[in-house]
PDB file of C-alpha atoms in Angstrom:
ATOM      1  CA  UNK A   1      45.521 104.766  80.871  1.00 64.00           C
ATOM      2  CA  UNK A   2      46.186 101.058  81.338  1.00 70.00           C
ATOM      3  CA  UNK A   3      45.254 100.360  77.723  1.00 71.00           C
ATOM      4  CA  UNK A   4      47.448 103.206  76.586  1.00 71.00           C
ATOM      5  CA  UNK A   5      50.418 101.700  78.401  1.00 69.00           C
ATOM      6  CA  UNK A   6      49.793  98.303  76.817  1.00 73.00           C
ATOM      7  CA  UNK A   7      50.276  99.592  73.318  1.00 73.00           C
ATOM      8  CA  UNK A   8      53.686  98.508  71.932  1.00 76.00           C
ATOM      9  CA  UNK A   9      54.388 102.063  70.805  1.00 75.00           C
ATOM     10  CA  UNK A  10      53.839 103.489  74.315  1.00 70.00           C
ATOM     11  CA  UNK A  11      54.706 100.676  76.687  1.00 73.00           C
ATOM     12  CA  UNK A  12      57.989 102.374  77.605  1.00 70.00           C
ATOM     13  CA  UNK A  13      55.936 104.937  79.556  1.00 72.00           C
ATOM     14  CA  UNK A  14      54.995 102.223  82.028  1.00 72.00           C
ATOM     15  CA  UNK A  15      58.396 102.668  83.627  1.00 69.00           C
ATOM     16  CA  UNK A  16      57.499 106.251  84.549  1.00 72.00           C
ATOM     17  CA  UNK A  17      54.151 105.621  86.266  1.00 77.00           C
ATOM     18  CA  UNK A  18      52.722 103.364  88.962  1.00 76.00           C
ATOM     19  CA  UNK A  19      49.041 102.389  89.043  1.00 74.00           C
ATOM     20  CA  UNK A  20      46.902 101.112  91.912  1.00 74.00           C
ATOM     21  CA  UNK A  21      43.404  99.681  92.486  1.00 68.00           C
ATOM     22  CA  UNK A  22      43.433  97.242  89.633  1.00 61.00           C
ATOM     23  CA  UNK A  23      45.479  99.441  87.326  1.00 65.00           C
ATOM     24  CA  UNK A  24      42.796 102.115  87.128  1.00 68.00           C
ATOM     25  CA  UNK A  25      44.172 104.957  89.243  1.00 72.00           C
ATOM     26  CA  UNK A  26      47.498 106.712  88.972  1.00 72.00           C
ATOM     27  CA  UNK A  27      49.525 106.309  92.151  1.00 74.00           C
ATOM     28  CA  UNK A  28      52.949 107.754  91.329  1.00 75.00           C
ATOM     29  CA  UNK A  29      54.812 109.141  88.367  1.00 75.00           C
ATOM     30  CA  UNK A  30      58.059 110.880  87.574  1.00 76.00           C
ATOM     31  CA  UNK A  31      59.462 112.808  84.669  1.00 74.00           C
ATOM     32  CA  UNK A  32      62.887 113.948  83.556  1.00 78.00           C
ATOM     33  CA  UNK A  33      63.864 117.501  82.713  1.00 79.00           C
ATOM     34  CA  UNK A  34      66.930 118.707  80.894  1.00 78.00           C
ATOM     35  CA  UNK A  35      69.101 121.702  81.623  1.00 77.00           C
ATOM     36  CA  UNK A  36      71.921 123.388  79.790  1.00 78.00           C
ATOM     37  CA  UNK A  37      74.116 126.453  80.045  1.00 77.00           C
ATOM     38  CA  UNK A  38      77.771 127.362  80.350  1.00 78.00           C
ATOM     39  CA  UNK A  39      77.294 128.641  83.890  1.00 78.00           C
ATOM     40  CA  UNK A  40      76.114 125.226  85.060  1.00 78.00           C
ATOM     41  CA  UNK A  41      79.694 123.992  84.968  1.00 73.00           C
ATOM     42  CA  UNK A  42      80.033 125.894  88.242  1.00 74.00           C
ATOM     43  CA  UNK A  43      78.973 123.922  91.302  1.00 71.00           C
ATOM     44  CA  UNK A  44      77.433 126.970  92.943  1.00 75.00           C
ATOM     45  CA  UNK A  45      75.198 127.546  89.917  1.00 80.00           C
ATOM     46  CA  UNK A  46      74.070 123.928  90.040  1.00 81.00           C
ATOM     47  CA  UNK A  47      73.262 124.315  93.707  1.00 81.00           C
ATOM     48  CA  UNK A  48      71.158 127.415  93.043  1.00 83.00           C
ATOM     49  CA  UNK A  49      69.328 125.603  90.242  1.00 85.00           C
ATOM     50  CA  UNK A  50      68.561 122.649  92.514  1.00 84.00           C
ATOM     51  CA  UNK A  51      67.253 124.954  95.234  1.00 85.00           C
ATOM     52  CA  UNK A  52      65.005 126.742  92.726  1.00 86.00           C
ATOM     53  CA  UNK A  53      63.536 123.400  91.627  1.00 85.00           C
ATOM     54  CA  UNK A  54      62.835 122.487  95.218  1.00 86.00           C
ATOM     55  CA  UNK A  55      61.028 125.785  95.776  1.00 88.00           C
ATOM     56  CA  UNK A  56      58.757 125.049  92.817  1.00 87.00           C
ATOM     57  CA  UNK A  57      58.073 121.523  94.042  1.00 85.00           C
ATOM     58  CA  UNK A  58      57.206 122.781  97.525  1.00 86.00           C
ATOM     59  CA  UNK A  59      54.169 124.539  96.054  1.00 88.00           C
ATOM     60  CA  UNK A  60      52.527 121.172  95.290  1.00 84.00           C
ATOM     61  CA  UNK A  61      52.656 119.393  98.611  1.00 83.00           C
ATOM     62  CA  UNK A  62      49.419 117.492  97.891  1.00 79.00           C
ATOM     63  CA  UNK A  63      51.343 115.292  95.463  1.00 76.00           C
ATOM     64  CA  UNK A  64      54.200 114.704  97.938  1.00 80.00           C
ATOM     65  CA  UNK A  65      56.780 115.448  95.261  1.00 82.00           C
ATOM     66  CA  UNK A  66      60.569 115.288  95.530  1.00 82.00           C
ATOM     67  CA  UNK A  67      63.481 116.310  93.326  1.00 84.00           C
ATOM     68  CA  UNK A  68      66.275 113.921  92.409  1.00 81.00           C
ATOM     69  CA  UNK A  69      69.632 115.071  91.073  1.00 81.00           C
ATOM     70  CA  UNK A  70      72.618 112.825  90.449  1.00 78.00           C
ATOM     71  CA  UNK A  71      74.907 115.370  92.130  1.00 78.00           C
ATOM     72  CA  UNK A  72      72.443 116.266  94.862  1.00 78.00           C
ATOM     73  CA  UNK A  73      74.625 114.775  97.606  1.00 76.00           C
ATOM     74  CA  UNK A  74      77.510 117.068  96.684  1.00 75.00           C
ATOM     75  CA  UNK A  75      75.335 120.094  95.975  1.00 77.00           C
ATOM     76  CA  UNK A  76      73.814 119.875  99.446  1.00 77.00           C
ATOM     77  CA  UNK A  77      77.314 120.187 100.884  1.00 76.00           C
ATOM     78  CA  UNK A  78      77.946 123.554  99.253  1.00 75.00           C
ATOM     79  CA  UNK A  79      75.945 125.494 101.839  1.00 73.00           C
ATOM     80  CA  UNK A  80      78.057 123.967 104.606  1.00 77.00           C
ATOM     81  CA  UNK A  81      81.268 123.913 102.581  1.00 78.00           C
ATOM     82  CA  UNK A  82      83.081 126.697 104.432  1.00 78.00           C
ATOM     83  CA  UNK A  83      82.549 125.022 107.811  1.00 82.00           C
ATOM     84  CA  UNK A  84      83.577 121.620 106.486  1.00 80.00           C
ATOM     85  CA  UNK A  85      86.686 123.125 104.888  1.00 80.00           C
ATOM     86  CA  UNK A  86      88.106 124.847 107.951  1.00 83.00           C
ATOM     87  CA  UNK A  87      87.292 121.852 110.140  1.00 85.00           C
ATOM     88  CA  UNK A  88      89.049 119.494 107.719  1.00 82.00           C
ATOM     89  CA  UNK A  89      92.048 121.807 107.391  1.00 81.00           C
ATOM     90  CA  UNK A  90      92.318 122.207 111.158  1.00 85.00           C
ATOM     91  CA  UNK A  91      92.075 118.460 111.761  1.00 85.00           C
ATOM     92  CA  UNK A  92      94.701 117.703 109.124  1.00 81.00           C
ATOM     93  CA  UNK A  93      96.972 120.409 110.522  1.00 83.00           C
ATOM     94  CA  UNK A  94      96.741 118.990 114.043  1.00 86.00           C
ATOM     95  CA  UNK A  95      97.604 115.507 112.767  1.00 85.00           C
ATOM     96  CA  UNK A  96     100.575 116.885 110.816  1.00 81.00           C
ATOM     97  CA  UNK A  97     101.807 118.774 113.872  1.00 83.00           C
ATOM     98  CA  UNK A  98     101.576 115.624 115.977  1.00 86.00           C
ATOM     99  CA  UNK A  99     103.574 113.609 113.438  1.00 82.00           C
ATOM    100  CA  UNK A 100     106.201 116.365 113.220  1.00 79.00           C
ATOM    101  CA  UNK A 101     106.489 116.443 117.001  1.00 82.00           C
ATOM    102  CA  UNK A 102     107.161 112.698 117.068  1.00 83.00           C
ATOM    103  CA  UNK A 103     110.141 113.060 114.716  1.00 77.00           C
ATOM    104  CA  UNK A 104     111.417 116.519 115.675  1.00 73.00           C
ATOM    105  CA  UNK A 105     110.782 116.256 119.424  1.00 75.00           C
ATOM    106  CA  UNK A 106     111.034 120.022 119.819  1.00 75.00           C
ATOM    107  CA  UNK A 107     107.944 122.069 120.611  1.00 81.00           C
ATOM    108  CA  UNK A 108     109.286 125.369 119.286  1.00 77.00           C
ATOM    109  CA  UNK A 109     110.297 123.857 115.941  1.00 77.00           C
ATOM    110  CA  UNK A 110     106.938 122.120 115.537  1.00 81.00           C
ATOM    111  CA  UNK A 111     105.080 125.344 116.361  1.00 83.00           C
ATOM    112  CA  UNK A 112     107.031 127.318 113.748  1.00 80.00           C
ATOM    113  CA  UNK A 113     106.451 124.643 111.086  1.00 80.00           C
ATOM    114  CA  UNK A 114     102.725 124.409 111.907  1.00 84.00           C
ATOM    115  CA  UNK A 115     102.288 128.174 111.684  1.00 85.00           C
ATOM    116  CA  UNK A 116     104.005 128.108 108.289  1.00 85.00           C
ATOM    117  CA  UNK A 117     101.653 125.376 107.062  1.00 85.00           C
ATOM    118  CA  UNK A 118      98.630 127.337 108.306  1.00 86.00           C
ATOM    119  CA  UNK A 119      99.882 130.434 106.509  1.00 88.00           C
ATOM    120  CA  UNK A 120     100.366 128.436 103.299  1.00 88.00           C
ATOM    121  CA  UNK A 121      96.803 127.071 103.499  1.00 86.00           C
ATOM    122  CA  UNK A 122      95.397 130.565 104.011  1.00 88.00           C
ATOM    123  CA  UNK A 123      97.427 131.795 101.055  1.00 90.00           C
ATOM    124  CA  UNK A 124      96.177 128.958  98.835  1.00 89.00           C
ATOM    125  CA  UNK A 125      92.527 129.693  99.614  1.00 87.00           C
ATOM    126  CA  UNK A 126      93.029 133.431  99.155  1.00 89.00           C
ATOM    127  CA  UNK A 127      94.817 133.169  95.805  1.00 90.00           C
ATOM    128  CA  UNK A 128      92.303 130.613  94.502  1.00 88.00           C
ATOM    129  CA  UNK A 129      89.486 132.991  95.379  1.00 86.00           C
ATOM    130  CA  UNK A 130      91.368 135.813  93.652  1.00 90.00           C
ATOM    131  CA  UNK A 131      91.684 133.619  90.543  1.00 87.00           C
ATOM    132  CA  UNK A 132      87.922 133.063  90.496  1.00 83.00           C
ATOM    133  CA  UNK A 133      87.845 129.494  91.837  1.00 83.00           C
ATOM    134  CA  UNK A 134      84.827 128.885  94.054  1.00 78.00           C
ATOM    135  CA  UNK A 135      84.828 126.814  97.206  1.00 79.00           C
ATOM    136  CA  UNK A 136      83.367 123.461  96.195  1.00 77.00           C
ATOM    137  CA  UNK A 137      84.072 119.802  97.045  1.00 78.00           C
ATOM    138  CA  UNK A 138      86.868 119.630  94.467  1.00 83.00           C
ATOM    139  CA  UNK A 139      88.574 122.742  95.825  1.00 84.00           C
ATOM    140  CA  UNK A 140      88.239 121.470  99.380  1.00 83.00           C
ATOM    141  CA  UNK A 141      89.778 118.108  98.444  1.00 84.00           C
ATOM    142  CA  UNK A 142      92.644 119.774  96.566  1.00 86.00           C
ATOM    143  CA  UNK A 143      93.307 122.078  99.526  1.00 84.00           C
ATOM    144  CA  UNK A 144      93.462 119.184 101.969  1.00 83.00           C
ATOM    145  CA  UNK A 145      95.819 117.301  99.651  1.00 84.00           C
ATOM    146  CA  UNK A 146      98.051 120.363  99.390  1.00 83.00           C
ATOM    147  CA  UNK A 147      98.562 120.366 103.168  1.00 79.00           C
ATOM    148  CA  UNK A 148     100.638 117.216 102.788  1.00 78.00           C
ATOM    149  CA  UNK A 149     102.887 119.017 100.314  1.00 80.00           C
ATOM    150  CA  UNK A 150     103.073 122.258 102.271  1.00 81.00           C
ATOM    151  CA  UNK A 151     104.357 120.608 105.446  1.00 80.00           C
ATOM    152  CA  UNK A 152     107.375 119.074 103.714  1.00 80.00           C
ATOM    153  CA  UNK A 153     109.848 121.932 103.210  1.00 84.00           C
ATOM    154  CA  UNK A 154     109.027 123.914 106.402  1.00 84.00           C
ATOM    155  CA  UNK A 155     109.474 120.736 108.424  1.00 81.00           C
ATOM    156  CA  UNK A 156     112.828 120.005 106.755  1.00 82.00           C
ATOM    157  CA  UNK A 157     114.072 123.551 107.299  1.00 85.00           C
ATOM    158  CA  UNK A 158     112.984 123.551 110.938  1.00 81.00           C
ATOM    159  CA  UNK A 159     114.549 120.145 111.533  1.00 81.00           C
ATOM    160  CA  UNK A 160     117.897 120.999 109.915  1.00 83.00           C
ATOM    161  CA  UNK A 161     118.064 124.321 111.733  1.00 81.00           C
ATOM    162  CA  UNK A 162     117.426 122.526 115.001  1.00 79.00           C
ATOM    163  CA  UNK A 163     120.080 119.930 114.163  1.00 79.00           C
ATOM    164  CA  UNK A 164     122.528 122.677 113.193  1.00 79.00           C
ATOM    165  CA  UNK A 165     122.078 124.259 116.617  1.00 76.00           C
ATOM    166  CA  UNK A 166     122.975 120.922 118.199  1.00 75.00           C
ATOM    167  CA  UNK A 167     125.975 120.323 115.944  1.00 76.00           C
ATOM    168  CA  UNK A 168     127.390 123.823 116.175  1.00 71.00           C
ATOM    169  CA  UNK A 169     126.798 124.020 119.900  1.00 70.00           C
ATOM    170  CA  UNK A 170     124.926 126.522 122.075  1.00 67.00           C
ATOM    171  CA  UNK A 171     127.598 129.178 121.523  1.00 70.00           C
ATOM    172  CA  UNK A 172     127.288 129.130 117.725  1.00 73.00           C
ATOM    173  CA  UNK A 173     126.029 132.176 115.900  1.00 79.00           C
ATOM    174  CA  UNK A 174     122.556 132.136 114.278  1.00 78.00           C
ATOM    175  CA  UNK A 175     124.117 132.948 110.901  1.00 80.00           C
ATOM    176  CA  UNK A 176     126.276 129.815 111.083  1.00 81.00           C
ATOM    177  CA  UNK A 177     123.244 127.684 111.928  1.00 80.00           C
ATOM    178  CA  UNK A 178     121.279 129.143 109.044  1.00 82.00           C
ATOM    179  CA  UNK A 179     124.141 128.590 106.608  1.00 84.00           C
ATOM    180  CA  UNK A 180     124.417 124.971 107.727  1.00 83.00           C
ATOM    181  CA  UNK A 181     120.658 124.511 107.359  1.00 83.00           C
ATOM    182  CA  UNK A 182     120.228 126.068 103.918  1.00 85.00           C
ATOM    183  CA  UNK A 183     123.280 124.310 102.516  1.00 85.00           C
ATOM    184  CA  UNK A 184     121.465 121.022 103.160  1.00 84.00           C
ATOM    185  CA  UNK A 185     117.899 121.966 102.225  1.00 86.00           C
ATOM    186  CA  UNK A 186     117.802 124.849  99.733  1.00 87.00           C
ATOM    187  CA  UNK A 187     118.910 123.193  96.498  1.00 89.00           C
ATOM    188  CA  UNK A 188     116.911 119.944  96.984  1.00 88.00           C
ATOM    189  CA  UNK A 189     113.827 122.020  97.810  1.00 88.00           C
ATOM    190  CA  UNK A 190     114.129 124.000  94.577  1.00 89.00           C
ATOM    191  CA  UNK A 191     114.627 120.791  92.604  1.00 90.00           C
ATOM    192  CA  UNK A 192     111.556 119.215  94.208  1.00 87.00           C
ATOM    193  CA  UNK A 193     109.476 122.311  93.446  1.00 88.00           C
ATOM    194  CA  UNK A 194     110.456 122.364  89.771  1.00 91.00           C
ATOM    195  CA  UNK A 195     109.861 118.639  89.293  1.00 91.00           C
ATOM    196  CA  UNK A 196     106.455 118.809  91.002  1.00 88.00           C
ATOM    197  CA  UNK A 197     105.328 121.756  88.883  1.00 89.00           C
ATOM    198  CA  UNK A 198     106.442 120.035  85.677  1.00 91.00           C
ATOM    199  CA  UNK A 199     104.588 116.844  86.592  1.00 89.00           C
ATOM    200  CA  UNK A 200     101.393 118.658  87.537  1.00 89.00           C
ATOM    201  CA  UNK A 201     101.396 120.853  84.419  1.00 88.00           C
ATOM    202  CA  UNK A 202     100.694 117.774  82.299  1.00 87.00           C
ATOM    203  CA  UNK A 203      97.103 117.907  83.598  1.00 87.00           C
ATOM    204  CA  UNK A 204      96.604 121.238  81.840  1.00 85.00           C
ATOM    205  CA  UNK A 205      96.179 119.348  78.562  1.00 87.00           C
ATOM    206  CA  UNK A 206      92.984 117.756  79.948  1.00 84.00           C
ATOM    207  CA  UNK A 207      89.922 119.952  79.566  1.00 85.00           C
ATOM    208  CA  UNK A 208      88.404 119.195  82.966  1.00 84.00           C
ATOM    209  CA  UNK A 209      87.380 121.508  85.770  1.00 84.00           C
ATOM    210  CA  UNK A 210      88.846 119.120  88.326  1.00 86.00           C
ATOM    211  CA  UNK A 211      92.216 119.065  86.557  1.00 88.00           C
ATOM    212  CA  UNK A 212      92.339 122.860  86.312  1.00 88.00           C
ATOM    213  CA  UNK A 213      91.602 123.340  90.008  1.00 89.00           C
ATOM    214  CA  UNK A 214      94.183 120.737  90.996  1.00 89.00           C
ATOM    215  CA  UNK A 215      96.890 122.306  88.814  1.00 90.00           C
ATOM    216  CA  UNK A 216      96.250 125.788  90.213  1.00 90.00           C
ATOM    217  CA  UNK A 217      96.182 124.517  93.781  1.00 90.00           C
ATOM    218  CA  UNK A 218      99.403 122.529  93.482  1.00 90.00           C
ATOM    219  CA  UNK A 219     101.368 125.278  91.732  1.00 91.00           C
ATOM    220  CA  UNK A 220     100.287 127.838  94.331  1.00 91.00           C
ATOM    221  CA  UNK A 221     101.094 125.366  97.110  1.00 90.00           C
ATOM    222  CA  UNK A 222     104.593 124.624  95.798  1.00 90.00           C
ATOM    223  CA  UNK A 223     105.449 128.299  95.273  1.00 91.00           C
ATOM    224  CA  UNK A 224     104.183 129.352  98.702  1.00 91.00           C
ATOM    225  CA  UNK A 225     105.855 126.348 100.303  1.00 90.00           C
ATOM    226  CA  UNK A 226     109.258 127.339  98.916  1.00 89.00           C
ATOM    227  CA  UNK A 227     108.754 130.985  99.827  1.00 90.00           C
ATOM    228  CA  UNK A 228     107.881 130.063 103.400  1.00 88.00           C
ATOM    229  CA  UNK A 229     110.523 127.363 103.737  1.00 86.00           C
ATOM    230  CA  UNK A 230     113.449 129.191 102.144  1.00 87.00           C
ATOM    231  CA  UNK A 231     112.638 132.839 102.867  1.00 88.00           C
ATOM    232  CA  UNK A 232     110.076 133.554 105.574  1.00 88.00           C
ATOM    233  CA  UNK A 233     110.819 130.684 107.946  1.00 85.00           C
ATOM    234  CA  UNK A 234     114.631 131.178 107.979  1.00 85.00           C
ATOM    235  CA  UNK A 235     114.098 134.900 108.527  1.00 85.00           C
ATOM    236  CA  UNK A 236     111.851 134.213 111.520  1.00 84.00           C
ATOM    237  CA  UNK A 237     114.211 131.613 112.976  1.00 82.00           C
ATOM    238  CA  UNK A 238     117.321 133.757 112.667  1.00 82.00           C
ATOM    239  CA  UNK A 239     115.459 136.801 114.026  1.00 84.00           C
ATOM    240  CA  UNK A 240     114.327 134.893 117.114  1.00 81.00           C
ATOM    241  CA  UNK A 241     117.791 133.405 117.629  1.00 78.00           C
ATOM    242  CA  UNK A 242     119.407 136.812 117.170  1.00 79.00           C
ATOM    243  CA  UNK A 243     117.151 138.231 119.880  1.00 80.00           C
ATOM    244  CA  UNK A 244     118.120 135.358 122.163  1.00 74.00           C
ATOM    245  CA  UNK A 245     121.787 135.933 121.338  1.00 72.00           C
ATOM    246  CA  UNK A 246     121.532 139.634 122.146  1.00 74.00           C
ATOM    247  CA  UNK A 247     119.712 138.980 125.427  1.00 72.00           C
ATOM    248  CA  UNK A 248     122.355 136.589 126.705  1.00 64.00           C
ATOM    249  CA  UNK A 249     124.208 137.454 129.918  1.00 58.00           C
ATOM    250  CA  UNK A 250     127.403 139.436 129.549  1.00 50.00           C
ATOM    251  CA  UNK A 251     129.538 136.501 130.505  1.00 45.00           C
ATOM    252  CA  UNK A 252     128.008 134.399 127.781  1.00 48.00           C
ATOM    253  CA  UNK A 253     129.374 136.647 125.038  1.00 50.00           C
ATOM    254  CA  UNK A 254     132.865 136.387 126.503  1.00 47.00           C
ATOM    255  CA  UNK A 255     132.541 132.627 126.795  1.00 52.00           C
ATOM    256  CA  UNK A 256     131.396 132.437 123.199  1.00 53.00           C
ATOM    257  CA  UNK A 257     134.378 134.508 122.100  1.00 55.00           C
ATOM    258  CA  UNK A 258     136.751 132.318 124.081  1.00 50.00           C
ATOM    259  CA  UNK A 259     135.137 129.194 122.638  1.00 56.00           C
ATOM    260  CA  UNK A 260     135.594 130.537 119.120  1.00 58.00           C
ATOM    261  CA  UNK A 261     139.233 131.372 119.831  1.00 56.00           C
ATOM    262  CA  UNK A 262     139.835 127.912 121.257  1.00 55.00           C
ATOM    263  CA  UNK A 263     138.169 126.375 118.251  1.00 57.00           C
ATOM    264  CA  UNK A 264     140.331 128.406 115.882  1.00 58.00           C
ATOM    265  CA  UNK A 265     143.446 127.508 117.874  1.00 55.00           C
ATOM    266  CA  UNK A 266     142.616 123.820 117.756  1.00 58.00           C
ATOM    267  CA  UNK A 267     142.167 124.007 114.001  1.00 58.00           C
ATOM    268  CA  UNK A 268     145.526 125.753 113.630  1.00 59.00           C
ATOM    269  CA  UNK A 269     147.178 123.129 115.801  1.00 53.00           C
ATOM    270  CA  UNK A 270     145.676 120.343 113.739  1.00 55.00           C
ATOM    271  CA  UNK A 271     146.953 121.942 110.561  1.00 52.00           C
ATOM    272  CA  UNK A 272     150.425 122.310 112.119  1.00 53.00           C
ATOM    273  CA  UNK A 273     150.492 118.675 113.191  1.00 51.00           C
ATOM    274  CA  UNK A 274     149.347 117.546 109.791  1.00 51.00           C
ATOM    275  CA  UNK A 275     152.265 119.184 108.019  1.00 49.00           C
ATOM    276  CA  UNK A 276     154.434 116.716 106.157  1.00 47.00           C
ATOM    277  CA  UNK A 277     157.959 116.615 107.476  1.00 47.00           C
ATOM    278  CA  UNK A 278     160.617 117.181 104.793  1.00 48.00           C
ATOM    279  CA  UNK A 279     162.519 114.123 103.701  1.00 49.00           C
ATOM    280  CA  UNK A 280     165.966 113.708 105.128  1.00 47.00           C
ATOM    281  CA  UNK A 281     168.652 114.574 102.613  1.00 45.00           C
ATOM    282  CA  UNK A 282     171.555 112.233 102.146  1.00 46.00           C
ATOM    283  CA  UNK A 283     173.649 114.764 100.240  1.00 44.00           C
ATOM    284  CA  UNK A 284     176.861 115.726 102.063  1.00 47.00           C
ATOM    285  CA  UNK A 285     179.611 118.196 101.404  1.00 44.00           C
ATOM    286  CA  UNK A 286     182.245 115.461 101.331  1.00 45.00           C
ATOM    287  CA  UNK A 287     182.509 113.163  98.383  1.00 45.00           C
ATOM    288  CA  UNK A 288     182.141 109.510  99.086  1.00 46.00           C
ATOM    289  CA  UNK A 289     185.326 107.457  99.072  1.00 39.00           C
TER     290      UNK A 289
END
């Protein structure tokens, strides 16, 4: 064997073997195998292929063999991918809720926004599965990234609704608060959604699995984010406030009515005071001498 490896035509094989005892006995060797197939573009198929190779190698323990794959680190994560995904999503959600609480400083508003984000994440994973996208490291990374986008609009809607309740006062109607909130958030949210979708769609021209998963994830995230922020979340907020309004004491309704009447009267008085007085006329019935 050592003379075979010294030949110029075959010396490249020396990189695949290791000799011992004066270059007479074979100590170690390795060889490379090729694989092909359209299904191997799927990470789950690659993981199954790697596990099948390991089962074959386990039958020859006397050689102490091992299997090396360039993507082995990622393929080993697939079996534990579901656990890693929900733990990562939960950790990111808790961090987002903490940041929202710092700026909003209202527990009820933060809870509503966090529930909306959790619902959006569940919807993203469900729709991706329905579209045939498997749970792999790329999908997990795209899902975690989408949490940062999904928290934006629900947090803005919750914050503006909370601010509207402070501006309008405790006696304001829920419909007035919602109108104040959506007048500030709705149109910018739609603009942001359209611009994000247009920017992400440019990746569709790249024939990559990673790009396709990212485009699908972001489009689903933006659509669900707008549905939750502009439809579901306002409906929940106004429903809860309407229940609170209906359960108020009897005197509170009368006070609210009186407050509205006083507010209307003050507006009328301001309009009356702001009327421009007519200019004094210098025309008289008598002609000037």
